[in-house]
């Protein structure tokens, strides 16, 4: 079962103590750590930052590319508390972790991009505690994202991702000690219905009773919800009704609501309280949220009933030295750059990002397509090249599929659970560029989409990004998508370097064939782009030059204008980013509109010109 994934917050009833800092770190090439008693602590170590990706901290290439088991250790002091629940929360550990506290295994987690929480009330000591993690960053075809490992002659392993971003790993997001009330808000969800001058807000809340006998306690618990506007004035308040021992539900109406909107965000604070019959406050939890609706109607995407055109980027959590570590300054700069060039949306390609990205998007009025790390579901180390060849790259016919699907479902569940209340999240993307032409792929994804639909209280649009082999004639899965996302590289992987005339013709031909299907759904171009070396100039424009990038975008935009069903353009990529080494990558993927240190290439101005007007 997934524990509470609420964002860790200090409130009048809750404490959050950060365990971030320098932790002990050691590689375990031979996987002997367990036998050697590393769970109790290890003697040879280096100190590294948590949160952090370890790869770019070192000068030794065998550490940079290290693949296998590695261990982290820290000590923390626990204050004396009575009648409290104590938890450890890990923002993300990539890709899997086994956690030991004072020598005892207390939990494990699969998946490197979502948080997990372990209840340590019974295992934590007052005073000193030793926390140890065994982490593993190997890739396979049963977990997400997919890839494989190569065993080298000296026994070491090298990650071989089936995806185009560096396999950054480690404890990449913050670690917190949470001291919570024994009776606490475990989860809540919000759903909105807008009428003339009124918003009906439906609330569901789940309660955790820790080890308390709920038979005796639940009758004593009452639940309340309050919405406060931006000026601190109460907008609505109500007692929630008991659904069963663990759940409360209800509805409040807000008159003249100030809606959250695209680049015009208005936020309410929602406060949830659990109170005993005699007025003792058990728990209080609040968050900022926005009231808005999302819908797809024919070929349109609607926010609060108004058509919206998505402008922006596919991104990565990626920065020099930090790797995939969340950093407020980098995120702030990214939002500033995106606002400067008129963007309103990004896709969290190809995994859920740190919580703080969504909070910042809520505050900025940005739209997010939230993507699960289902990438690399095609047996190839460079899908981005194979995508254009039309050759059949099977995937869903193998014995690994049932376990993969179980993990996929779990990550969809964790992502929706964590992100469902953010107004910025307007859609969930359940895959990036898998094989979708087989009957098996349809069977596989039907189950994923069905489950996601059940899980999302707001029933937001569900989508996934389709690569070139997923053509209108062959793709089995586009009927599962509420809006269709296409990743297309006409003028780069297809007919790149030749006259754009040929690329344009091929692109139009494909779009004509989609049009002929009459699917009556919006399409969003979720990837299009070309590698460009900042500062490389050429007249006439040739591949890799800034001039070529500008011409490439001019051609793509010309095409989009002629197809009304295209309701969004998310350029690949916001910034240059790190990948595995290879003959197609010069110090990483250079399709950024901004360089890796967030300075504009000339196409940033081309986009600004277009998006400020659109
Ligand atoms: C794609 C992938 C993306 C790659 C991109 C590229 O289709 O979805 O992960 O980075 O192409 O640049 O080749």
CSV table of N, CA and C and ligand atoms in Angstrom, one decimal, residues 164 350 384 432-433 487 489 493 527 572 577 585 589 591, ligand 1:
chain,number,residue,atom,x,y,z
A,164,UNK,N,16.9,8.6,-24.0
A,164,UNK,CA,17.9,9.6,-24.4
A,164,UNK,C,18.1,10.6,-23.3
A,350,UNK,N,10.8,12.9,-18.8
A,350,UNK,CA,10.0,11.7,-19.1
A,350,UNK,C,9.7,11.0,-17.8
A,384,UNK,N,15.3,7.2,-30.8
A,384,UNK,CA,15.1,8.4,-31.5
A,384,UNK,C,15.6,8.3,-33.0
A,432,UNK,N,5.9,7.6,-23.0
A,432,UNK,CA,6.6,8.3,-24.0
A,432,UNK,C,7.2,7.3,-25.0
A,433,UNK,N,6.7,7.4,-26.3
A,433,UNK,CA,7.2,6.7,-27.4
A,433,UNK,C,7.4,5.2,-27.2
A,487,UNK,N,5.3,13.1,-31.3
A,487,UNK,CA,6.7,13.5,-31.3
A,487,UNK,C,7.2,13.3,-32.7
A,489,UNK,N,10.0,14.6,-35.9
A,489,UNK,CA,11.3,15.3,-36.2
A,489,UNK,C,11.5,15.4,-37.7
A,493,UNK,N,15.6,14.1,-38.0
A,493,UNK,CA,15.8,12.7,-38.2
A,493,UNK,C,15.3,12.2,-39.6
A,527,UNK,N,6.8,16.9,-29.2
A,527,UNK,CA,8.3,17.0,-29.5
A,527,UNK,C,8.5,17.4,-30.9
A,572,UNK,N,11.0,20.5,-28.4
A,572,UNK,CA,12.0,19.7,-27.7
A,572,UNK,C,13.3,20.3,-27.9
A,577,UNK,N,20.6,19.1,-22.6
A,577,UNK,CA,20.7,18.2,-21.5
A,577,UNK,C,21.6,17.1,-21.7
A,585,UNK,N,25.5,12.2,-30.1
A,585,UNK,CA,25.3,13.2,-29.0
A,585,UNK,C,26.7,13.9,-28.8
A,589,UNK,N,22.5,16.1,-25.5
A,589,UNK,CA,21.5,16.4,-26.5
A,589,UNK,C,21.4,17.9,-26.6
A,591,UNK,N,19.3,19.9,-28.4
A,591,UNK,CA,18.1,20.5,-29.0
A,591,UNK,C,17.5,21.6,-28.2
B,1,LIG,C1,12.5,11.6,-28.7
B,1,LIG,C2,12.5,11.2,-27.3
B,1,LIG,C3,13.4,12.2,-26.5
B,1,LIG,C4,14.7,12.4,-27.2
B,1,LIG,C5,14.4,13.1,-28.5
B,1,LIG,C6,15.7,13.4,-29.3
B,1,LIG,O1,11.7,11.2,-29.5
B,1,LIG,O2,11.2,11.2,-26.8
B,1,LIG,O3,13.6,11.6,-25.2
B,1,LIG,O4,15.6,13.2,-26.4
B,1,LIG,O5,13.6,12.3,-29.3
B,1,LIG,O6,16.2,14.5,-29.1
B,1,LIG,O7,16.1,12.6,-30.1
